[in-house]
Amino acid sequence: MNDVLLTAVVVVGALGCLNLLLLFGVIRRLRALAEQIAVSAPGDSLGPARPSVGERLPSFEARTLTGEPITRDFAASGETYLGFFSTGCAPCVEHLPRFVEMVSAAGADRVLVVIDDDGRDPAERARFIELAERAGRVVVESPMGPVSSAMGVDRLPTMVTVRDGVVSANVQDIHQFAVPTVTRS
Protein backbone atom coordinates (compact mmCIF):
# COMPACT_ATOMS: atom_id res chain seq x y z
CA MET A 1 0.00 0.00 0.00
CA ASN A 2 2.86 2.39 0.82
CA ASP A 3 4.51 1.61 -2.52
CA VAL A 4 1.34 2.46 -4.44
CA LEU A 5 0.88 5.68 -2.47
CA LEU A 6 4.54 6.68 -2.97
CA THR A 7 4.29 5.97 -6.72
CA ALA A 8 1.11 8.05 -6.99
CA VAL A 9 2.74 11.00 -5.17
CA VAL A 10 5.82 10.80 -7.44
CA VAL A 11 3.67 10.66 -10.61
CA VAL A 12 1.50 13.59 -9.47
CA GLY A 13 4.62 15.58 -8.51
CA ALA A 14 6.26 14.85 -11.87
CA LEU A 15 3.10 15.89 -13.74
CA GLY A 16 2.94 19.10 -11.68
CA CYS A 17 6.58 19.92 -12.55
CA LEU A 18 5.98 19.19 -16.24
CA ASN A 19 2.88 21.41 -16.17
CA LEU A 20 4.91 24.20 -14.55
CA LEU A 21 7.64 23.93 -17.22
CA LEU A 22 5.05 24.10 -20.00
CA LEU A 23 3.42 27.12 -18.37
CA PHE A 24 6.77 28.96 -18.24
CA GLY A 25 7.33 28.14 -21.92
CA VAL A 26 3.92 29.51 -22.88
CA ILE A 27 4.48 32.69 -20.86
CA ARG A 28 7.87 33.22 -22.51
CA ARG A 29 6.34 32.74 -25.97
CA LEU A 30 3.49 35.16 -25.21
CA ARG A 31 5.98 37.81 -24.07
CA ALA A 32 7.98 37.37 -27.28
CA LEU A 33 4.79 37.75 -29.37
CA ALA A 34 3.76 40.83 -27.39
CA GLU A 35 7.16 42.41 -28.11
CA GLN A 36 6.78 41.64 -31.82
CA ILE A 37 3.35 43.24 -31.87
CA ALA A 38 4.63 46.31 -30.01
CA VAL A 39 7.50 46.70 -32.46
CA SER A 40 5.26 46.41 -35.51
CA ALA A 41 2.29 48.42 -34.23
CA PRO A 42 0.07 49.89 -36.97
CA GLY A 43 1.15 53.36 -37.95
CA ASP A 44 4.79 52.80 -37.03
CA SER A 45 5.74 50.52 -39.90
CA LEU A 46 3.50 52.25 -42.43
CA GLY A 47 5.31 55.57 -42.23
CA PRO A 48 3.55 58.91 -42.17
CA ALA A 49 -0.15 58.99 -42.97
CA ARG A 50 -1.11 60.03 -46.48
CA PRO A 51 -1.93 62.57 -47.76
CA SER A 52 0.88 64.37 -45.95
CA VAL A 53 0.38 67.62 -44.09
CA GLY A 54 1.61 70.53 -46.22
CA GLU A 55 0.98 68.63 -49.46
CA ARG A 56 -1.26 70.11 -52.17
CA LEU A 57 -4.32 67.99 -52.69
CA PRO A 58 -3.70 65.64 -55.62
CA SER A 59 -5.91 65.59 -58.67
CA PHE A 60 -8.90 63.22 -58.49
CA GLU A 61 -12.31 62.74 -60.05
CA ALA A 62 -15.37 61.04 -58.62
CA ARG A 63 -19.14 61.33 -58.50
CA THR A 64 -21.22 61.68 -55.39
CA LEU A 65 -24.28 59.54 -54.77
CA THR A 66 -26.37 62.39 -56.22
CA GLY A 67 -24.30 62.37 -59.42
CA GLU A 68 -22.41 65.57 -58.66
CA PRO A 69 -18.85 65.54 -60.03
CA ILE A 70 -16.18 66.00 -57.35
CA THR A 71 -12.61 67.03 -58.13
CA ARG A 72 -9.78 68.59 -56.18
CA ASP A 73 -11.38 71.99 -56.96
CA PHE A 74 -13.98 71.09 -54.31
CA ALA A 75 -11.28 71.84 -51.71
CA ALA A 76 -9.39 74.59 -53.58
CA SER A 77 -10.42 77.43 -51.28
CA GLY A 78 -11.50 77.75 -47.68
CA GLU A 79 -11.61 74.85 -45.24
CA THR A 80 -12.75 71.40 -46.38
CA TYR A 81 -13.09 68.19 -44.38
CA LEU A 82 -12.56 64.78 -45.91
CA GLY A 83 -13.41 61.58 -44.08
CA PHE A 84 -12.38 58.14 -45.34
CA PHE A 85 -14.25 55.24 -43.76
CA SER A 86 -14.79 51.56 -44.56
CA THR A 87 -17.82 49.40 -43.90
CA GLY A 88 -15.57 46.50 -42.83
CA CYS A 89 -13.53 48.49 -40.31
CA ALA A 90 -14.38 48.42 -36.58
CA PRO A 91 -12.75 51.82 -35.77
CA CYS A 92 -14.63 53.33 -38.74
CA VAL A 93 -17.95 52.19 -37.28
CA GLU A 94 -16.98 54.02 -34.09
CA HIS A 95 -15.49 57.17 -35.69
CA LEU A 96 -17.97 57.92 -38.51
CA PRO A 97 -20.85 59.03 -36.22
CA ARG A 98 -18.51 61.31 -34.25
CA PHE A 99 -17.03 62.76 -37.46
CA VAL A 100 -20.53 63.54 -38.76
CA GLU A 101 -21.50 65.05 -35.42
CA MET A 102 -18.40 67.25 -35.28
CA VAL A 103 -18.58 68.68 -38.81
CA SER A 104 -22.35 69.16 -38.54
CA ALA A 105 -22.11 70.93 -35.17
CA ALA A 106 -19.38 73.21 -36.52
CA GLY A 107 -21.55 74.23 -39.47
CA ALA A 108 -18.97 73.05 -42.01
CA ASP A 109 -20.43 73.26 -45.50
CA ARG A 110 -17.61 71.60 -47.46
CA VAL A 111 -17.46 68.01 -46.29
CA LEU A 112 -16.74 64.94 -48.39
CA VAL A 113 -17.19 61.48 -46.89
CA VAL A 114 -15.60 58.67 -48.89
CA ILE A 115 -16.98 55.24 -48.03
CA ASP A 116 -14.77 52.33 -48.96
CA ASP A 117 -17.27 49.53 -49.58
CA ASP A 118 -16.28 45.97 -50.42
CA GLY A 119 -19.92 45.03 -51.04
CA ARG A 120 -20.08 42.29 -48.40
CA ASP A 121 -22.63 43.94 -46.11
CA PRO A 122 -25.38 45.95 -47.88
CA ALA A 123 -27.08 46.81 -44.59
CA GLU A 124 -23.89 48.31 -43.16
CA ARG A 125 -23.32 50.20 -46.42
CA ALA A 126 -26.84 51.69 -46.23
CA ARG A 127 -26.26 52.68 -42.59
CA PHE A 128 -22.94 54.36 -43.44
CA ILE A 129 -24.51 56.26 -46.37
CA GLU A 130 -27.48 57.45 -44.31
CA LEU A 131 -25.16 58.71 -41.59
CA ALA A 132 -22.60 60.27 -43.95
CA GLU A 133 -25.26 62.18 -45.92
CA ARG A 134 -25.99 64.18 -42.76
CA ALA A 135 -22.48 65.64 -42.98
CA GLY A 136 -22.14 66.50 -46.65
CA ARG A 137 -21.38 64.96 -49.99
CA VAL A 138 -20.82 61.20 -50.14
CA VAL A 139 -18.74 59.12 -52.53
CA VAL A 140 -18.96 55.35 -52.29
CA GLU A 141 -16.10 53.51 -53.93
CA SER A 142 -14.61 50.05 -53.97
CA PRO A 143 -11.50 49.47 -51.84
CA MET A 144 -8.73 51.80 -53.00
CA GLY A 145 -11.11 53.55 -55.39
CA PRO A 146 -10.27 56.72 -57.30
CA VAL A 147 -10.38 59.19 -54.41
CA SER A 148 -8.57 57.00 -51.87
CA SER A 149 -5.93 56.01 -54.42
CA ALA A 150 -5.32 59.57 -55.59
CA MET A 151 -4.93 60.72 -52.00
CA GLY A 152 -2.70 57.79 -51.09
CA VAL A 153 -4.91 56.88 -48.13
CA ASP A 154 -3.33 53.72 -46.74
CA ARG A 155 -5.22 53.28 -43.48
CA LEU A 156 -8.78 53.72 -42.32
CA PRO A 157 -10.37 55.67 -40.83
CA THR A 158 -8.58 58.79 -42.06
CA MET A 159 -9.87 62.30 -41.44
CA VAL A 160 -8.24 65.11 -43.41
CA THR A 161 -8.55 68.86 -43.11
CA VAL A 162 -7.72 70.83 -46.25
CA ARG A 163 -7.21 74.58 -46.19
CA ASP A 164 -7.04 76.35 -49.57
CA GLY A 165 -6.12 73.13 -51.37
CA VAL A 166 -3.33 72.17 -48.95
CA VAL A 167 -3.58 69.38 -46.38
CA SER A 168 -3.42 70.99 -42.93
CA ALA A 169 -4.25 67.91 -40.82
CA ASN A 170 -4.46 64.15 -41.26
CA VAL A 171 -5.49 61.94 -38.35
CA GLN A 172 -6.75 58.41 -37.84
CA ASP A 173 -8.20 58.92 -34.35
CA ILE A 174 -11.37 60.98 -33.98
CA HIS A 175 -10.08 62.28 -30.63
CA GLN A 176 -7.29 64.08 -32.53
CA PHE A 177 -9.65 65.54 -35.12
CA ALA A 178 -10.49 69.21 -34.61
CA VAL A 179 -13.15 71.23 -36.38
CA PRO A 180 -13.47 74.90 -35.53
CA THR A 181 -16.89 76.48 -35.74
CA VAL A 182 -17.27 77.92 -39.21
CA THR A 183 -19.83 80.26 -40.65
CA ARG A 184 -21.60 79.29 -43.82
CA SER A 185 -20.99 81.62 -46.72
Coordinates of C-alpha atoms in Angstrom, one line a residue:
M1 CA 0.0 0.0 0.0
N2 CA 2.9 2.4 0.8
D3 CA 4.5 1.6 -2.5
V4 CA 1.3 2.5 -4.4
L5 CA 0.9 5.7 -2.5
L6 CA 4.5 6.7 -3.0
T7 CA 4.3 6.0 -6.7
A8 CA 1.1 8.1 -7.0
V9 CA 2.7 11.0 -5.2
V10 CA 5.8 10.8 -7.4
V11 CA 3.7 10.7 -10.6
V12 CA 1.5 13.6 -9.5
G13 CA 4.6 15.6 -8.5
A14 CA 6.3 14.8 -11.9
L15 CA 3.1 15.9 -13.7
G16 CA 2.9 19.1 -11.7
C17 CA 6.6 19.9 -12.5
L18 CA 6.0 19.2 -16.2
N19 CA 2.9 21.4 -16.2
L20 CA 4.9 24.2 -14.6
L21 CA 7.6 23.9 -17.2
L22 CA 5.0 24.1 -20.0
L23 CA 3.4 27.1 -18.4
F24 CA 6.8 29.0 -18.2
G25 CA 7.3 28.1 -21.9
V26 CA 3.9 29.5 -22.9
I27 CA 4.5 32.7 -20.9
R28 CA 7.9 33.2 -22.5
R29 CA 6.3 32.7 -26.0
L30 CA 3.5 35.2 -25.2
R31 CA 6.0 37.8 -24.1
A32 CA 8.0 37.4 -27.3
L33 CA 4.8 37.7 -29.4
A34 CA 3.8 40.8 -27.4
E35 CA 7.2 42.4 -28.1
Q36 CA 6.8 41.6 -31.8
I37 CA 3.3 43.2 -31.9
A38 CA 4.6 46.3 -30.0
V39 CA 7.5 46.7 -32.5
S40 CA 5.3 46.4 -35.5
A41 CA 2.3 48.4 -34.2
P42 CA 0.1 49.9 -37.0
G43 CA 1.1 53.4 -37.9
D44 CA 4.8 52.8 -37.0
S45 CA 5.7 50.5 -39.9
L46 CA 3.5 52.3 -42.4
G47 CA 5.3 55.6 -42.2
P48 CA 3.5 58.9 -42.2
A49 CA -0.1 59.0 -43.0
R50 CA -1.1 60.0 -46.5
P51 CA -1.9 62.6 -47.8
S52 CA 0.9 64.4 -46.0
V53 CA 0.4 67.6 -44.1
G54 CA 1.6 70.5 -46.2
E55 CA 1.0 68.6 -49.5
R56 CA -1.3 70.1 -52.2
L57 CA -4.3 68.0 -52.7
P58 CA -3.7 65.6 -55.6
S59 CA -5.9 65.6 -58.7
F60 CA -8.9 63.2 -58.5
E61 CA -12.3 62.7 -60.0
A62 CA -15.4 61.0 -58.6
R63 CA -19.1 61.3 -58.5
T64 CA -21.2 61.7 -55.4
L65 CA -24.3 59.5 -54.8
T66 CA -26.4 62.4 -56.2
G67 CA -24.3 62.4 -59.4
E68 CA -22.4 65.6 -58.7
P69 CA -18.8 65.5 -60.0
I70 CA -16.2 66.0 -57.3
T71 CA -12.6 67.0 -58.1
R72 CA -9.8 68.6 -56.2
D73 CA -11.4 72.0 -57.0
F74 CA -14.0 71.1 -54.3
A75 CA -11.3 71.8 -51.7
A76 CA -9.4 74.6 -53.6
S77 CA -10.4 77.4 -51.3
G78 CA -11.5 77.7 -47.7
E79 CA -11.6 74.9 -45.2
T80 CA -12.7 71.4 -46.4
Y81 CA -13.1 68.2 -44.4
L82 CA -12.6 64.8 -45.9
G83 CA -13.4 61.6 -44.1
F84 CA -12.4 58.1 -45.3
F85 CA -14.3 55.2 -43.8
S86 CA -14.8 51.6 -44.6
T87 CA -17.8 49.4 -43.9
G88 CA -15.6 46.5 -42.8
C89 CA -13.5 48.5 -40.3
A90 CA -14.4 48.4 -36.6
P91 CA -12.7 51.8 -35.8
C92 CA -14.6 53.3 -38.7
V93 CA -17.9 52.2 -37.3
E94 CA -17.0 54.0 -34.1
H95 CA -15.5 57.2 -35.7
L96 CA -18.0 57.9 -38.5
P97 CA -20.8 59.0 -36.2
R98 CA -18.5 61.3 -34.2
F99 CA -17.0 62.8 -37.5
V100 CA -20.5 63.5 -38.8
E101 CA -21.5 65.0 -35.4
M102 CA -18.4 67.3 -35.3
V103 CA -18.6 68.7 -38.8
S104 CA -22.3 69.2 -38.5
A105 CA -22.1 70.9 -35.2
A106 CA -19.4 73.2 -36.5
G107 CA -21.5 74.2 -39.5
A108 CA -19.0 73.1 -42.0
D109 CA -20.4 73.3 -45.5
R110 CA -17.6 71.6 -47.5
V111 CA -17.5 68.0 -46.3
L112 CA -16.7 64.9 -48.4
V113 CA -17.2 61.5 -46.9
V114 CA -15.6 58.7 -48.9
I115 CA -17.0 55.2 -48.0
D116 CA -14.8 52.3 -49.0
D117 CA -17.3 49.5 -49.6
D118 CA -16.3 46.0 -50.4
G119 CA -19.9 45.0 -51.0
R120 CA -20.1 42.3 -48.4
D121 CA -22.6 43.9 -46.1
P122 CA -25.4 45.9 -47.9
A123 CA -27.1 46.8 -44.6
E124 CA -23.9 48.3 -43.2
R125 CA -23.3 50.2 -46.4
A126 CA -26.8 51.7 -46.2
R127 CA -26.3 52.7 -42.6
F128 CA -22.9 54.4 -43.4
I129 CA -24.5 56.3 -46.4
E130 CA -27.5 57.4 -44.3
L131 CA -25.2 58.7 -41.6
A132 CA -22.6 60.3 -43.9
E133 CA -25.3 62.2 -45.9
R134 CA -26.0 64.2 -42.8
A135 CA -22.5 65.6 -43.0
G136 CA -22.1 66.5 -46.6
R137 CA -21.4 65.0 -50.0
V138 CA -20.8 61.2 -50.1
V139 CA -18.7 59.1 -52.5
V140 CA -19.0 55.3 -52.3
E141 CA -16.1 53.5 -53.9
S142 CA -14.6 50.0 -54.0
P143 CA -11.5 49.5 -51.8
M144 CA -8.7 51.8 -53.0
G145 CA -11.1 53.6 -55.4
P146 CA -10.3 56.7 -57.3
V147 CA -10.4 59.2 -54.4
S148 CA -8.6 57.0 -51.9
S149 CA -5.9 56.0 -54.4
A150 CA -5.3 59.6 -55.6
M151 CA -4.9 60.7 -52.0
G152 CA -2.7 57.8 -51.1
V153 CA -4.9 56.9 -48.1
D154 CA -3.3 53.7 -46.7
R155 CA -5.2 53.3 -43.5
L156 CA -8.8 53.7 -42.3
P157 CA -10.4 55.7 -40.8
T158 CA -8.6 58.8 -42.1
M159 CA -9.9 62.3 -41.4
V160 CA -8.2 65.1 -43.4
T161 CA -8.5 68.9 -43.1
V162 CA -7.7 70.8 -46.2
R163 CA -7.2 74.6 -46.2
D164 CA -7.0 76.3 -49.6
G165 CA -6.1 73.1 -51.4
V166 CA -3.3 72.2 -48.9
V167 CA -3.6 69.4 -46.4
S168 CA -3.4 71.0 -42.9
A169 CA -4.2 67.9 -40.8
N170 CA -4.5 64.2 -41.3
V171 CA -5.5 61.9 -38.3
Q172 CA -6.7 58.4 -37.8
D173 CA -8.2 58.9 -34.4
I174 CA -11.4 61.0 -34.0
H175 CA -10.1 62.3 -30.6
Q176 CA -7.3 64.1 -32.5
F177 CA -9.7 65.5 -35.1
A178 CA -10.5 69.2 -34.6
V179 CA -13.1 71.2 -36.4
P180 CA -13.5 74.9 -35.5
T181 CA -16.9 76.5 -35.7
V182 CA -17.3 77.9 -39.2
T183 CA -19.8 80.3 -40.6
R184 CA -21.6 79.3 -43.8
S185 CA -21.0 81.6 -46.7

